[in-house]
Short mmCIF file of C-alpha atoms in Angstrom, two decimals:
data_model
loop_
_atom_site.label_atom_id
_atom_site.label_comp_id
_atom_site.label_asym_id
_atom_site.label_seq_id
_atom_site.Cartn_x
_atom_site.Cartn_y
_atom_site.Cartn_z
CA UNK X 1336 -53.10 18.49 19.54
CA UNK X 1337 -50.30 15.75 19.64
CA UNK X 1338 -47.21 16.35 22.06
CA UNK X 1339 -44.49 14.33 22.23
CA UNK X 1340 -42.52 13.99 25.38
CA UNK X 1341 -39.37 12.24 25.00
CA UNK X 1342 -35.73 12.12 27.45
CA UNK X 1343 -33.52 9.60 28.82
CA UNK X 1344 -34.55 6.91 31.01
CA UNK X 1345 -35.61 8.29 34.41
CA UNK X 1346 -35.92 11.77 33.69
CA UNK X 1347 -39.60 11.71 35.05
CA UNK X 1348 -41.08 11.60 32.30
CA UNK X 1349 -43.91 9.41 33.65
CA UNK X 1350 -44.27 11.66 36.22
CA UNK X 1351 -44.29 14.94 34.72
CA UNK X 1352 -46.35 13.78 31.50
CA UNK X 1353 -49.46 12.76 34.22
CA UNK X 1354 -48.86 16.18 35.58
CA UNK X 1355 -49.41 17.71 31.82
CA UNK X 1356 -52.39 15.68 32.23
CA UNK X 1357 -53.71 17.28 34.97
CA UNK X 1358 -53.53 20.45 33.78
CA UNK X 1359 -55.11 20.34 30.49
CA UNK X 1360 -57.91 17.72 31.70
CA UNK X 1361 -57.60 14.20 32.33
CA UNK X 1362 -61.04 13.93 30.76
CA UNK X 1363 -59.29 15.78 27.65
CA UNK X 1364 -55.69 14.49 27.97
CA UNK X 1365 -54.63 11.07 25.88
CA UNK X 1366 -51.48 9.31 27.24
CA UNK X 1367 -50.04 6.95 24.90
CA UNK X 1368 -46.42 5.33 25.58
CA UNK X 1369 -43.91 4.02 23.60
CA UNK X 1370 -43.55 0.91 26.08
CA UNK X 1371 -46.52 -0.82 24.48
CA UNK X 1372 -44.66 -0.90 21.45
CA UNK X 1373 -42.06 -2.93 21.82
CA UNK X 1374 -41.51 -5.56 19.05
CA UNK X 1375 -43.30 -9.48 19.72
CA UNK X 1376 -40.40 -11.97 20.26
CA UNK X 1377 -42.33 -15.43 20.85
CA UNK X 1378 -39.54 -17.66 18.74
CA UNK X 1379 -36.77 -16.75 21.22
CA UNK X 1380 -36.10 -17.91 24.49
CA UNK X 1381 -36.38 -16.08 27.37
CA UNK X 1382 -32.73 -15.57 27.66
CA UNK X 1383 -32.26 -14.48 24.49
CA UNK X 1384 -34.93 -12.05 24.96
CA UNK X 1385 -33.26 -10.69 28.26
CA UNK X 1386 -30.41 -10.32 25.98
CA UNK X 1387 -32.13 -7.76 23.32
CA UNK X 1388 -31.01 -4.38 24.21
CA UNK X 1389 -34.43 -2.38 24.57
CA UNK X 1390 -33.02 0.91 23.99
CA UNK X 1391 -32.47 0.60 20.89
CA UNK X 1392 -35.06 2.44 18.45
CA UNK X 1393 -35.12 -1.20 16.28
CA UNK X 1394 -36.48 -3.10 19.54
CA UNK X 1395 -40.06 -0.69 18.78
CA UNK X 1396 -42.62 -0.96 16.10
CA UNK X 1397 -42.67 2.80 16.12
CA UNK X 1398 -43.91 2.46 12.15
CA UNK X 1399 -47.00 1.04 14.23
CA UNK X 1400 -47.34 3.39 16.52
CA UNK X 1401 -46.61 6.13 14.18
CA UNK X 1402 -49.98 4.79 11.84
CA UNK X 1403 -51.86 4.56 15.75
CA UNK X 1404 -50.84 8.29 15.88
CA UNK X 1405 -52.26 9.12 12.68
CA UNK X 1406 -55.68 7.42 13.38
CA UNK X 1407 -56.25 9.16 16.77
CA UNK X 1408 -55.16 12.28 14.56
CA UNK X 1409 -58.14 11.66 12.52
CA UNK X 1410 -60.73 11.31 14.90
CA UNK X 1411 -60.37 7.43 14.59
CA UNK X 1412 -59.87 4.72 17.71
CA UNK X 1413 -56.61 2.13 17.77
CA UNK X 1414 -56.30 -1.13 18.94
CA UNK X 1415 -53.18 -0.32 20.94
CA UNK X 1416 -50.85 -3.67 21.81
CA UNK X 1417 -49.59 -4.22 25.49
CA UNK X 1418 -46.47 -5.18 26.65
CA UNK X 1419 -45.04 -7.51 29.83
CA UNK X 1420 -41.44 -6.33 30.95
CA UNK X 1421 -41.32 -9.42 32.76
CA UNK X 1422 -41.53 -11.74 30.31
CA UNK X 1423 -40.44 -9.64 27.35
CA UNK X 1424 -43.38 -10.19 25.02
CA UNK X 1425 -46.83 -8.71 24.11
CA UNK X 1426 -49.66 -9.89 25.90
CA UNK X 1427 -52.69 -11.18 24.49
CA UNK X 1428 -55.16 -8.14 26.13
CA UNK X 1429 -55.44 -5.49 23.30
CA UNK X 1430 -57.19 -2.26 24.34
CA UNK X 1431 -59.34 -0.04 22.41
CA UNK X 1432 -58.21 3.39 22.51
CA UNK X 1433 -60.31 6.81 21.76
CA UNK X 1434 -58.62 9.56 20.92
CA UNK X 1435 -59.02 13.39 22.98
CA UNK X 1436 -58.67 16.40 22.21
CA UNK X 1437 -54.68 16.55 23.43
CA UNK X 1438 -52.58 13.57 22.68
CA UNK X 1439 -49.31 13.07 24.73
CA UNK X 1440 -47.14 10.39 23.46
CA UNK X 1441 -44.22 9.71 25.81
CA UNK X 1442 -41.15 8.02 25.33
CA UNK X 1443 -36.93 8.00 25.13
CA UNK X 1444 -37.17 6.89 21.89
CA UNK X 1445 -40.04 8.98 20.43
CA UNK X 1446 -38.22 11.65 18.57
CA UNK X 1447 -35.72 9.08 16.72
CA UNK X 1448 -38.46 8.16 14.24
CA UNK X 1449 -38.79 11.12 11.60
CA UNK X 1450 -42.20 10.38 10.64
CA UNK X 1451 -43.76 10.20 14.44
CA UNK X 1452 -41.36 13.08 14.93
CA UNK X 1453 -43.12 15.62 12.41
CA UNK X 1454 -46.73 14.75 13.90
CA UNK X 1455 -45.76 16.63 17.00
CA UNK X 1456 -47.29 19.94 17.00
CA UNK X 1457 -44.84 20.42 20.41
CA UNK X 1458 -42.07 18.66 21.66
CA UNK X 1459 -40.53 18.22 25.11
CA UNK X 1460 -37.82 17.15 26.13
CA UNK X 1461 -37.24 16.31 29.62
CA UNK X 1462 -33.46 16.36 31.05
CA UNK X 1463 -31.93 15.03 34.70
CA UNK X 1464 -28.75 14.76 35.69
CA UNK X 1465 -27.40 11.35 35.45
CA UNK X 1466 -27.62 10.11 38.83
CA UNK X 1467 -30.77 11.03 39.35
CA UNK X 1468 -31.79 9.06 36.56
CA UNK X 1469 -29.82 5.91 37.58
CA UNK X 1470 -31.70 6.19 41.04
CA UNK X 1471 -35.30 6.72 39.62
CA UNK X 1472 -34.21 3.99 37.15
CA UNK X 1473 -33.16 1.37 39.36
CA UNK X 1474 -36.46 2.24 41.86
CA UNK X 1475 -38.64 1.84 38.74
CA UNK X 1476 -37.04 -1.29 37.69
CA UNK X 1477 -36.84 -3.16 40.80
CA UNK X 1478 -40.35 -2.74 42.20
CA UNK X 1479 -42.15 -2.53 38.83
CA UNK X 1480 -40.50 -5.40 36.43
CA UNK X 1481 -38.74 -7.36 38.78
CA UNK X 1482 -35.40 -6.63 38.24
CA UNK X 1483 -32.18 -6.97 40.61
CA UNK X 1484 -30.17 -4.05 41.94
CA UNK X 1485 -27.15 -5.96 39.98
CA UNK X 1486 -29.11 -6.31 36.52
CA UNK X 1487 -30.25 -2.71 36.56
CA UNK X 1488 -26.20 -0.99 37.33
CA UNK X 1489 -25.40 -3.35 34.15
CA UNK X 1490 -27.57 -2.51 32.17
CA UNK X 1491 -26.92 1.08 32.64
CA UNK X 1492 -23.40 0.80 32.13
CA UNK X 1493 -23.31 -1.52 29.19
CA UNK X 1494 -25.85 -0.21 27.65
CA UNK X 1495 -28.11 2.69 28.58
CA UNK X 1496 -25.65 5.19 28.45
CA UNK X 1497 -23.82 4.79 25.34
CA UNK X 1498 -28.28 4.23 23.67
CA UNK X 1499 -28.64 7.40 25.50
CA UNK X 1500 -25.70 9.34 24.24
CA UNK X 1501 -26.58 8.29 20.71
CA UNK X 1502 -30.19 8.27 20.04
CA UNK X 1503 -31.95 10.35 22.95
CA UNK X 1504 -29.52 13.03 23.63
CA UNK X 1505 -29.05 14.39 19.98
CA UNK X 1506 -32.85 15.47 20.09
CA UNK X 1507 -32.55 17.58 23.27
CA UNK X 1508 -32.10 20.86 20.73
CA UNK X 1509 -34.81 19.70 18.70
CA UNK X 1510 -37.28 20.12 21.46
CA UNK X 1511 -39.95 23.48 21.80
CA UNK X 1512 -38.90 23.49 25.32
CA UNK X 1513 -36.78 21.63 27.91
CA UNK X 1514 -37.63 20.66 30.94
CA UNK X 1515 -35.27 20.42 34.20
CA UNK X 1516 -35.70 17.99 36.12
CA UNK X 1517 -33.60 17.53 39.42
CA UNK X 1518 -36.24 18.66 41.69
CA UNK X 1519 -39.68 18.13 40.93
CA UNK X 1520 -41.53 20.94 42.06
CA UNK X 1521 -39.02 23.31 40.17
CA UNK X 1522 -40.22 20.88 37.09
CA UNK X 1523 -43.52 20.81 37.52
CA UNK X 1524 -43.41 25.05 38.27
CA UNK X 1525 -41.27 24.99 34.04
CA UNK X 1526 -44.17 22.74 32.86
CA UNK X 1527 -46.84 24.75 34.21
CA UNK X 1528 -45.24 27.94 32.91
CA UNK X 1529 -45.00 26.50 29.56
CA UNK X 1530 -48.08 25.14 29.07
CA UNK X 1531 -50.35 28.20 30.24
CA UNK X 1532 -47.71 30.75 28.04
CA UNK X 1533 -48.08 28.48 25.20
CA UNK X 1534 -51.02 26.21 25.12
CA UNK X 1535 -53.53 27.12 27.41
#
């Protein structure tokens, strides 16, 4: 079964998707993000990769992903790319991937692509309001890929929002079920709900 978990940046959706894990069966659960997607820039500069705006569905391969999707679908494994956010390229490591009998793929742009879109036997969207997602953003950012408390408020203001308003937000309605999350234990209480009413 392939779920796709989408929602803007800093929902939780990291969190909340290892959570889903949890309770299906990490030994059963696949976890597959859209962040080792991102298109292989090795002609530019670094500054003109820092200048590529990331949340933008053309800055993913998501027609490779999408034919990754339809492998594990069939049984079959992948040879799934990785990705530095430091230095804004691919890395040379590729991993072999099996697939499991439940198959999250998580990501704010995952919906946007109409042929990943309609493998999704379920989709969930998660939602936060926005300065919770700022904070969780700029926590994520900082201590994970290095970035300044100055480069992360810019980037959400010149960017994220307005990449958020037009390619993530439109596909809240889509979704089988939406998830709230302010406070994580009311979350995680919606996701549980959901998944033993309609999954499990």
């Amino acid at each position: 079964m392939i779920i796709g978990i989408s929602g803007g940046t800093g929902a939780g959706k990291t969190t909340l998707v290892n959570y889903v894990a949890e309770i299906l069966g990490k030994e059963e659960t696949l976890i597959l993000s859209q962040d080792r997607y991102y298109k292989h820039f090795p002609d530019l500069s670094f500054e003109e990769r820092c200048l590529i705006n990331f949340d933008h569905p053309d800055a993913l391969d998501l027609d490779l992903l999408t034919s990754h999707v339809v492998q594990l679908q069939k049984g079959k494994s992948i040879k799934s790319p990785s990705y530095s956010f430091e230095n804004h390229l691919r890395m040379d490591e590729i991993e072999v991937i099996h697939p499991k009998k439940y198959i999250l793929i998580e990501g704010i742009l995952v919906f946007t692509h109409a042929p990943l879109r309609d493998l999704f036997y379920y989709k969930v969207y998660i939602e936060a309001d926005i300065n919770k997602r700022v904070e969780r953003r700029m926590e994520r950012d900082i201590n994970a890929r290095g970035r300044t408390k100055e480069e992360v408020k810019a980037r959400f203001e010149n960017t994220l929002h307005a990449m958020h308003n037009q390619f993530i937000a439109p596909y809240l309605h889509t979704a089988n079920v939406v998830i709230i999350n302010n406070d994580l234990n009311v979350a995680k209480n919606q996701m549980q709900e959901w998944i033993a009413t309609t999954i499990k």
